[in-house]
CSV table of C-alpha atoms in Angstrom, one decimal:
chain,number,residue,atom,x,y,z
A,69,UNK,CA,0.0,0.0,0.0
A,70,UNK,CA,2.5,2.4,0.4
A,71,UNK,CA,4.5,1.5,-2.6
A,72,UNK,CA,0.9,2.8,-4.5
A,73,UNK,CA,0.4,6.0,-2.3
A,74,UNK,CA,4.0,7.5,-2.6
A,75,UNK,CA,4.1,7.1,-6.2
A,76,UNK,CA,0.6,8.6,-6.2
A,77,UNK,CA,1.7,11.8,-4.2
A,78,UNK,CA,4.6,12.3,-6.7
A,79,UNK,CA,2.9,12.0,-9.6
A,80,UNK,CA,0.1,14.3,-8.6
A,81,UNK,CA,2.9,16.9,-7.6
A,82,UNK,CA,4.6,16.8,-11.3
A,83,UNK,CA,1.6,17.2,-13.0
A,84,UNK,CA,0.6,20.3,-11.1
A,85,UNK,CA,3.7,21.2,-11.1
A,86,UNK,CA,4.2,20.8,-14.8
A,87,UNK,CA,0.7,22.5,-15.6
A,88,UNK,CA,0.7,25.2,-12.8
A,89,UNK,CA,4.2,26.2,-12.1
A,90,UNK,CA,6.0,27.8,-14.7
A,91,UNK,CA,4.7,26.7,-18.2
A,92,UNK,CA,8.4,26.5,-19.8
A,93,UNK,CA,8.9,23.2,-17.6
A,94,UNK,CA,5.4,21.9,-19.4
A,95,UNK,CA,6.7,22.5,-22.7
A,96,UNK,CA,10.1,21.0,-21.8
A,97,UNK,CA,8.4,17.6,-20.9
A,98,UNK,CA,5.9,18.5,-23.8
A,99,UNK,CA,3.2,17.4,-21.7
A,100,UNK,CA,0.9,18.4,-24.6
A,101,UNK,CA,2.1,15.5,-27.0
A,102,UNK,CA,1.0,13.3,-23.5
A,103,UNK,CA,-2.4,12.9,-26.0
A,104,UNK,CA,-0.7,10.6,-27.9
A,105,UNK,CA,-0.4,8.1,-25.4
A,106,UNK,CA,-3.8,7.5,-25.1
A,107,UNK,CA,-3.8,5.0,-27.3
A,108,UNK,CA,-2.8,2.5,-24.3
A,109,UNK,CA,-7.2,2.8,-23.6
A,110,UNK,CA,-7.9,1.6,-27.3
A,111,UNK,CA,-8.5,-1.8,-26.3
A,112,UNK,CA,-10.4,-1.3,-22.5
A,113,UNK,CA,-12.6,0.5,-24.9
A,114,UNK,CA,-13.2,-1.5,-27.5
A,115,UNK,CA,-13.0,-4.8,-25.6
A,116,UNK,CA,-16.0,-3.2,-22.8
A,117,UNK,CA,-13.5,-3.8,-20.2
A,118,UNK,CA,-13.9,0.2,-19.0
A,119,UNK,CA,-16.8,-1.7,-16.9
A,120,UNK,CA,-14.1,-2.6,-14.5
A,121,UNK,CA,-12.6,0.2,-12.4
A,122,UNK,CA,-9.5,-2.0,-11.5
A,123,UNK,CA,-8.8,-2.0,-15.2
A,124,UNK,CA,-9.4,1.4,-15.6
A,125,UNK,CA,-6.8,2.1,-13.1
A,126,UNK,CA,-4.3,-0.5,-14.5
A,127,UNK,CA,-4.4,1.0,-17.9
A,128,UNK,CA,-4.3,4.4,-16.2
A,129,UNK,CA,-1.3,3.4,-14.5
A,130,UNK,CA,0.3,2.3,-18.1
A,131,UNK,CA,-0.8,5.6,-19.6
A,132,UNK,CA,1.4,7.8,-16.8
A,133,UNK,CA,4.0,5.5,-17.8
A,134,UNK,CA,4.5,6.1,-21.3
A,135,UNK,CA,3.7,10.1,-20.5
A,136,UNK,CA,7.2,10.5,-18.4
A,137,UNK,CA,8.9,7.6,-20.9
A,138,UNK,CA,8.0,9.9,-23.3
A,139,UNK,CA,9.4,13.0,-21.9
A,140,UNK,CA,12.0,11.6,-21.2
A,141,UNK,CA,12.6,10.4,-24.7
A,142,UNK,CA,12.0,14.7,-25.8
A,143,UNK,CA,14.5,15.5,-23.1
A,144,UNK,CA,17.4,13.1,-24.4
A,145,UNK,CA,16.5,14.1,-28.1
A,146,UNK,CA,16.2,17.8,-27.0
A,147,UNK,CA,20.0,17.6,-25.4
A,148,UNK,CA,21.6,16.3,-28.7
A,149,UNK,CA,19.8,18.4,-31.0
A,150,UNK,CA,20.6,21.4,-29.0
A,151,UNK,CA,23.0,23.1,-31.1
A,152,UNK,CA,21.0,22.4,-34.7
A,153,UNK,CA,17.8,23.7,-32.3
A,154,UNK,CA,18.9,27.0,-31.8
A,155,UNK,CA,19.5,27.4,-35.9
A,156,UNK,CA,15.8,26.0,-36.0
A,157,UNK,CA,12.8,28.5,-36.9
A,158,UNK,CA,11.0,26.7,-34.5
A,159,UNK,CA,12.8,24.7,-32.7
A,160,UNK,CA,14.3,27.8,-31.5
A,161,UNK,CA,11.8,27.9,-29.0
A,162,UNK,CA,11.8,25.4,-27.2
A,163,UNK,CA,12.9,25.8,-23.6
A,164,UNK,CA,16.5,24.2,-24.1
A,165,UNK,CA,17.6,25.4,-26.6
A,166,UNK,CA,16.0,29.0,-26.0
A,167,UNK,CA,18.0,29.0,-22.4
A,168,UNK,CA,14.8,29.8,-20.4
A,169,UNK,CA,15.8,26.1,-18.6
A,170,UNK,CA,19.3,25.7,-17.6
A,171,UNK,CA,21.1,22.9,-18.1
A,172,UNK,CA,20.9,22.1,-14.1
A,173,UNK,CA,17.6,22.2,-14.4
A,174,UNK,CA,17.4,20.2,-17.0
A,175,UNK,CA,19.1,17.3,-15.4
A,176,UNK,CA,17.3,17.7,-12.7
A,177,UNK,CA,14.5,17.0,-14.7
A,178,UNK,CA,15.7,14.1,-16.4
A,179,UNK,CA,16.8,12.4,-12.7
A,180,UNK,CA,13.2,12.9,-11.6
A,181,UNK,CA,12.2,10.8,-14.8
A,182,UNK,CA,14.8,8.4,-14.5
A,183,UNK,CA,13.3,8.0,-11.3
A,184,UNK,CA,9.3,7.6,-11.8
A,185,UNK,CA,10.1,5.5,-15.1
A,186,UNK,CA,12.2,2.6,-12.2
A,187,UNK,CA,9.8,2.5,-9.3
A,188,UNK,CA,7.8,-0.4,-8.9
A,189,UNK,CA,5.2,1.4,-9.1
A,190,UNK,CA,4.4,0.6,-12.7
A,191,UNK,CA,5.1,-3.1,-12.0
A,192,UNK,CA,2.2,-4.6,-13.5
A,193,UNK,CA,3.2,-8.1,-15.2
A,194,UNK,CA,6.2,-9.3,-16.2
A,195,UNK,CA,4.8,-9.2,-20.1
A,196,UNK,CA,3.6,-6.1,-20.0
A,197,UNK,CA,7.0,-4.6,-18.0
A,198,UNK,CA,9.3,-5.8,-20.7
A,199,UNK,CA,6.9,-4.4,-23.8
A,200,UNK,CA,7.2,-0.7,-21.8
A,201,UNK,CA,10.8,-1.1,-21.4
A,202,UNK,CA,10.8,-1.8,-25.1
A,203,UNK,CA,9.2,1.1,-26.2
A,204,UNK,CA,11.8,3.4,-24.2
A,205,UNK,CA,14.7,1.3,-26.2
A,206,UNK,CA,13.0,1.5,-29.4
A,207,UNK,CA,13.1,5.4,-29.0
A,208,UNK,CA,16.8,5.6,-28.2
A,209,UNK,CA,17.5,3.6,-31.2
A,210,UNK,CA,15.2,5.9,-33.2
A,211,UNK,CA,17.1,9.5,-31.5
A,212,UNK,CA,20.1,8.2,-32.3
A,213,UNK,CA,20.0,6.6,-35.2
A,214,UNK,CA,16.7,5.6,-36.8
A,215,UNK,CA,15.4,9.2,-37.1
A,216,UNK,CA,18.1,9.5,-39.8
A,217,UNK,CA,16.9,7.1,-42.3
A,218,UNK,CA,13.8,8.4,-44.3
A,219,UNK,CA,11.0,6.3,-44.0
A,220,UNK,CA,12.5,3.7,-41.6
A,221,UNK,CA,12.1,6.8,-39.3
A,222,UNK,CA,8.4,6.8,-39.5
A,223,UNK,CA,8.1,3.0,-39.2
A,224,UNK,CA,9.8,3.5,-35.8
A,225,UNK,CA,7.7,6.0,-34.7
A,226,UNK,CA,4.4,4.0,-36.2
A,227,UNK,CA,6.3,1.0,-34.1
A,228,UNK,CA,6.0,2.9,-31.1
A,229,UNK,CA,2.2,3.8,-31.0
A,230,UNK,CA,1.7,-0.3,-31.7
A,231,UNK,CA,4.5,-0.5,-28.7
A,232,UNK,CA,1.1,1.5,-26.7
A,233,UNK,CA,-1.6,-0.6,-27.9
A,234,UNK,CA,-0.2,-4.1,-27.2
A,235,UNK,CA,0.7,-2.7,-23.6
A,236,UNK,CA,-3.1,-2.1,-23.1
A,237,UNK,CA,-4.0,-5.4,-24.3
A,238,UNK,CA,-1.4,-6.9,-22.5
A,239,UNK,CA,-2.2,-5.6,-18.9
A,240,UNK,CA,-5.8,-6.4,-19.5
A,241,UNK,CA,-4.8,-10.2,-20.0
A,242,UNK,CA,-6.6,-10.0,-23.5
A,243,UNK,CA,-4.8,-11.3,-26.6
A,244,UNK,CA,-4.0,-8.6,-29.6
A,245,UNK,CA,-6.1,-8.3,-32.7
A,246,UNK,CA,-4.7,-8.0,-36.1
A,247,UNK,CA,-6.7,-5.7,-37.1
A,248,UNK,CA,-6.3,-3.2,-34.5
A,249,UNK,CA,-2.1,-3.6,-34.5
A,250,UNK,CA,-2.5,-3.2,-38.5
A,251,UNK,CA,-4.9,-0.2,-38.0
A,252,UNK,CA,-2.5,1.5,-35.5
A,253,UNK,CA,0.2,1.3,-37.3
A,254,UNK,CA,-1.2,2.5,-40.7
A,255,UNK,CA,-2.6,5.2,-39.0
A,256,UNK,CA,0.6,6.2,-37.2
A,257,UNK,CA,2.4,5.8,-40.6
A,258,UNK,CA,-0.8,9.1,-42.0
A,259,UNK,CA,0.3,11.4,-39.1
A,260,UNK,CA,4.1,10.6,-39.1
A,261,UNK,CA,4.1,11.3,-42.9
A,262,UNK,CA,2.0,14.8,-42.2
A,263,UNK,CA,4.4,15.5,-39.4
A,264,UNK,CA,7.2,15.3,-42.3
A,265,UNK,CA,5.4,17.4,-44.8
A,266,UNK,CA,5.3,19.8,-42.7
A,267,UNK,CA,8.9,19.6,-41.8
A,268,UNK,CA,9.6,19.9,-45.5
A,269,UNK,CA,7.6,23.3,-45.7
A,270,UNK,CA,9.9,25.1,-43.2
A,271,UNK,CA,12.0,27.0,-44.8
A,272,UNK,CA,15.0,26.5,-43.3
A,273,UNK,CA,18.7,26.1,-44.0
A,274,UNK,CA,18.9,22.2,-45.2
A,275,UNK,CA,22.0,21.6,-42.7
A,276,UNK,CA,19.5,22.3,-39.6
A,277,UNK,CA,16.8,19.7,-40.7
A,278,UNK,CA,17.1,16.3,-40.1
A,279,UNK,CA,18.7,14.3,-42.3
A,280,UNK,CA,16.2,11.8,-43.1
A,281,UNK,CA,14.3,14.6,-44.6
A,282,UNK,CA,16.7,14.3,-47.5
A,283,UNK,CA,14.5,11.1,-49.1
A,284,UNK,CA,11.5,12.8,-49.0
A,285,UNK,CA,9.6,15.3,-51.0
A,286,UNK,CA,6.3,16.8,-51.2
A,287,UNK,CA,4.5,14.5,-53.9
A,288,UNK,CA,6.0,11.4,-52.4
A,289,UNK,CA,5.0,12.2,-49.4
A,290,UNK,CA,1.1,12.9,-50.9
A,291,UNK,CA,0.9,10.0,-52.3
A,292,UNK,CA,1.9,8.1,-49.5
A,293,UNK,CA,-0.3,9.5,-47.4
A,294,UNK,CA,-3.6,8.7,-49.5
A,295,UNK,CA,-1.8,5.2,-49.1
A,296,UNK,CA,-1.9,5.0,-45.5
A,297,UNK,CA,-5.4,6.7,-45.4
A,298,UNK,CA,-6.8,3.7,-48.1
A,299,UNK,CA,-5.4,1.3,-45.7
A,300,UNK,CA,-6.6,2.7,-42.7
A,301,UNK,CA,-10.1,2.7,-43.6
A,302,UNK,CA,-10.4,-0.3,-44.7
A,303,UNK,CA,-8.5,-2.3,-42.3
A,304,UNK,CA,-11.4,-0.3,-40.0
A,305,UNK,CA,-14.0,-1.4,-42.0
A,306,UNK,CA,-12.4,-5.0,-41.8
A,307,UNK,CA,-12.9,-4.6,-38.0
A,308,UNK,CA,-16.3,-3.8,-38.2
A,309,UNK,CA,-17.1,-7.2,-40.1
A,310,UNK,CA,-15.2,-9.6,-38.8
A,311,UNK,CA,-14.2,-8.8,-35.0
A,312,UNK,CA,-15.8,-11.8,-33.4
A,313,UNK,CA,-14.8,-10.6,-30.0
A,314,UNK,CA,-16.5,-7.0,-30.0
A,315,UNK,CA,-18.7,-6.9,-26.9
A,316,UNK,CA,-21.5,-4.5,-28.2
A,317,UNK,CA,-24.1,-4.5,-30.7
A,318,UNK,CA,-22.0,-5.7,-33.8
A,319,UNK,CA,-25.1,-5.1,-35.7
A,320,UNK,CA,-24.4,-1.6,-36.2
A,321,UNK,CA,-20.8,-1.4,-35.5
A,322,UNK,CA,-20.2,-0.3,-39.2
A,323,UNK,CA,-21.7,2.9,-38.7
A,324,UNK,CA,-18.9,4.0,-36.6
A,325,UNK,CA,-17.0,3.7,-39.8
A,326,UNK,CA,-18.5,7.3,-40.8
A,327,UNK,CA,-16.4,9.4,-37.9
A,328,UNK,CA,-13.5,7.5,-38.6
A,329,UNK,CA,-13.9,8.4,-42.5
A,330,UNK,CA,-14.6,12.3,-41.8
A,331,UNK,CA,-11.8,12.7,-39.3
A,332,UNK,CA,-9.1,11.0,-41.7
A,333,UNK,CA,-10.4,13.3,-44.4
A,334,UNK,CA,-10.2,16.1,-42.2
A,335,UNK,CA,-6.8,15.1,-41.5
A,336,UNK,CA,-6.2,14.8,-45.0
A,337,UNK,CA,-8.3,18.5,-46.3
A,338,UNK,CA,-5.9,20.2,-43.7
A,339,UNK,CA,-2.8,18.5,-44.0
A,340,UNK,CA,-2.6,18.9,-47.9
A,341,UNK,CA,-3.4,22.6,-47.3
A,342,UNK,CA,-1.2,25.6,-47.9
A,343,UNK,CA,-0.4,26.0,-44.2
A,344,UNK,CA,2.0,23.2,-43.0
A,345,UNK,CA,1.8,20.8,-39.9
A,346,UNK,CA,4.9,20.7,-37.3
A,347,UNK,CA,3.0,18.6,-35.0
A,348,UNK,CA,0.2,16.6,-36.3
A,349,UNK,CA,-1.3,16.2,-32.5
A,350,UNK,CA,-1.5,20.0,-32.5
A,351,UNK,CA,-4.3,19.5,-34.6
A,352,UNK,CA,-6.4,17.8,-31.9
A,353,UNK,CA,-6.6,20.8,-30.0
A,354,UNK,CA,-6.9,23.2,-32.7
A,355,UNK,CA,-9.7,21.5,-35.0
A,356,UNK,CA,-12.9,21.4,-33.4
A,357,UNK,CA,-14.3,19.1,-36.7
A,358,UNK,CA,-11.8,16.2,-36.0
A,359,UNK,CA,-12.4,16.2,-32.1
A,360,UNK,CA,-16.1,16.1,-32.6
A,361,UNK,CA,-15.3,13.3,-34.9
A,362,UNK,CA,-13.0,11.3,-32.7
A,363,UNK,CA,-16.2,12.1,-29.7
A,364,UNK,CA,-18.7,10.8,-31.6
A,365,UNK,CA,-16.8,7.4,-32.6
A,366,UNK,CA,-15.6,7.0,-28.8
A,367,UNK,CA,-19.4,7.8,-27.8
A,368,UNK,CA,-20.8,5.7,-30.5
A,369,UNK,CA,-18.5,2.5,-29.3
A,370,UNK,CA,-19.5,3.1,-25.7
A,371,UNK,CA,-23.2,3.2,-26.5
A,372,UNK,CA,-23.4,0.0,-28.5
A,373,UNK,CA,-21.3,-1.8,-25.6
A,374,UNK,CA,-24.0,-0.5,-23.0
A,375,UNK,CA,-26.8,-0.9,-25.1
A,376,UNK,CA,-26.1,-4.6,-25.2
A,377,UNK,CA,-25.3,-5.0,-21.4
């Protein structure tokens, strides 16, 4: 019991801290791009098991997990790149490399990570331990070397959002679908690709973006985005038909195709605009269209697993 109630205390103190205190510190653990990590609750929601408080508080557990894993991923990436940051139009900005955090901060910081990411805390399973671990590794191969390598750097990022989703299914003791790994990582493949179009369209000197940028252009990048979107929707549509294990109403599970289809469209209508995308997750909070979308499908799930209770 008191292994869970000190952790507890902690963590409610660096996320007020964080959000509170002095908002440089947020953007140094980017505690916006936290949103991605909800991708850990894909499977307690579309398995029903969000019934269960004590999975609820499992998953939660996994989700504050890969938050500080991943800030502590921007922190390590944010200290190599420091130099090339400052020469960055926006990069520029960021607390590190604009000097409002000093360096002792910073590694003070980075200890308190190091620190929440060992304590048993997060010991769940043995499984589900090792596929977390994993995703912190995967990301130190990618900062130092993947994210060179034009698209084998998007497959490591895609890797990484799949890295969430198995952990959710894992510390729920369920066993993966196909068609949710394949759908995750097409997906993650659409908004890694419209993170690096919008790379491209900063005009910058070419010596301070990153190397793997040098593979890609615009109309490649198009075209391999319409890919990813093809695939995505109908690997979903897949889902809809032949998920045996879907606890709701399967009847009309293929009507939760339609959000899914607008908010990738959306995606695409914005994306392929004249204005260019540094973070794709930026347009969560900035496009009311594709969070009404991604509402309405989570609303739509959770209604056909009750309705069928």
């Amino acid at each position: 019991m008191i292994l869970i109630q000190k952790p507890k205390k902690i963590i409610i103190y660096i996320i007020f801290v964080t959000n509170f205190a002095e908002m440089k510190y947020g953007e140094l653990l980017r505690i916006r791009h936290w949103v991605k990590n909800l991708f850990i609750f894909i499977p307690l929601l579309v398995t029903g098991e969000f019934m269960a408080l004590s999975n609820l508080y499992i998953t939660l557990k996994a989700f504050l997990f890969f938050c500080f894993a991943a800030s502590f991923i921007y922190l390590i990436n944010d200290y190599i790149d420091l130099e090339k940051d400052k020469l960055h139009p926006v990069k520029k900005n960021r607390p590190l490399a604009k000097g409002s955090v000093s360096k002792t901060h910073f590694f003070i910081v980075l200890s308190v990570l190091i620190f929440l990411l060992s304590y048993p805390f997060y010991m769940l399973s043995r499984d589900s331990m090792v596929i977390t671990y994993s995703y912190i590794a995967l990301n130190l191969v990618y900062t130092f070397w993947g994210k060179r390598i034009s698209i084998l750097d998007i497959m490591f990022i895609s890797s990484g959002f799949v890295l969430r989703v198995i952990t959710g299914v894992v510390i729920l003791g369920l066993i993966a679908s196909p068609w949710i790994i394949i759908l995750t990582f097409s997906l993650s493949m659409l908004l890694a690709l419209g993170k690096r179009r919008g790379e491209l369209l900063i005009k910058t000197d070419i010596s301070n973006k990153r190397k793997a940028l040098a593979g890609y252009n615009i109309t490649s990048i198009n075209a391999m985005q319409v890919i990813f979107s093809c695939v995505s929707i109908i690997v979903y549509s897949m889902y809809t038909f032949f998920n045996e294990n879907f606890p709701g109403n399967r009847q009309y599970l293929i009507y939760s195709l339609f959000p899914v289809i607008f908010g990738i469209l959306r995606y695409l209508q914005i994306n392929f605009s004249e204005e260019h995308i540094e973070e794709p997750t930026d347009i969560l909070y900035k496009d009311k269209r594709i969070l009404i979308s991604l509402i309405t499908w989570i609303l739509f799930i959770v209604f056909l697993i009750l309705w069928s209770k």
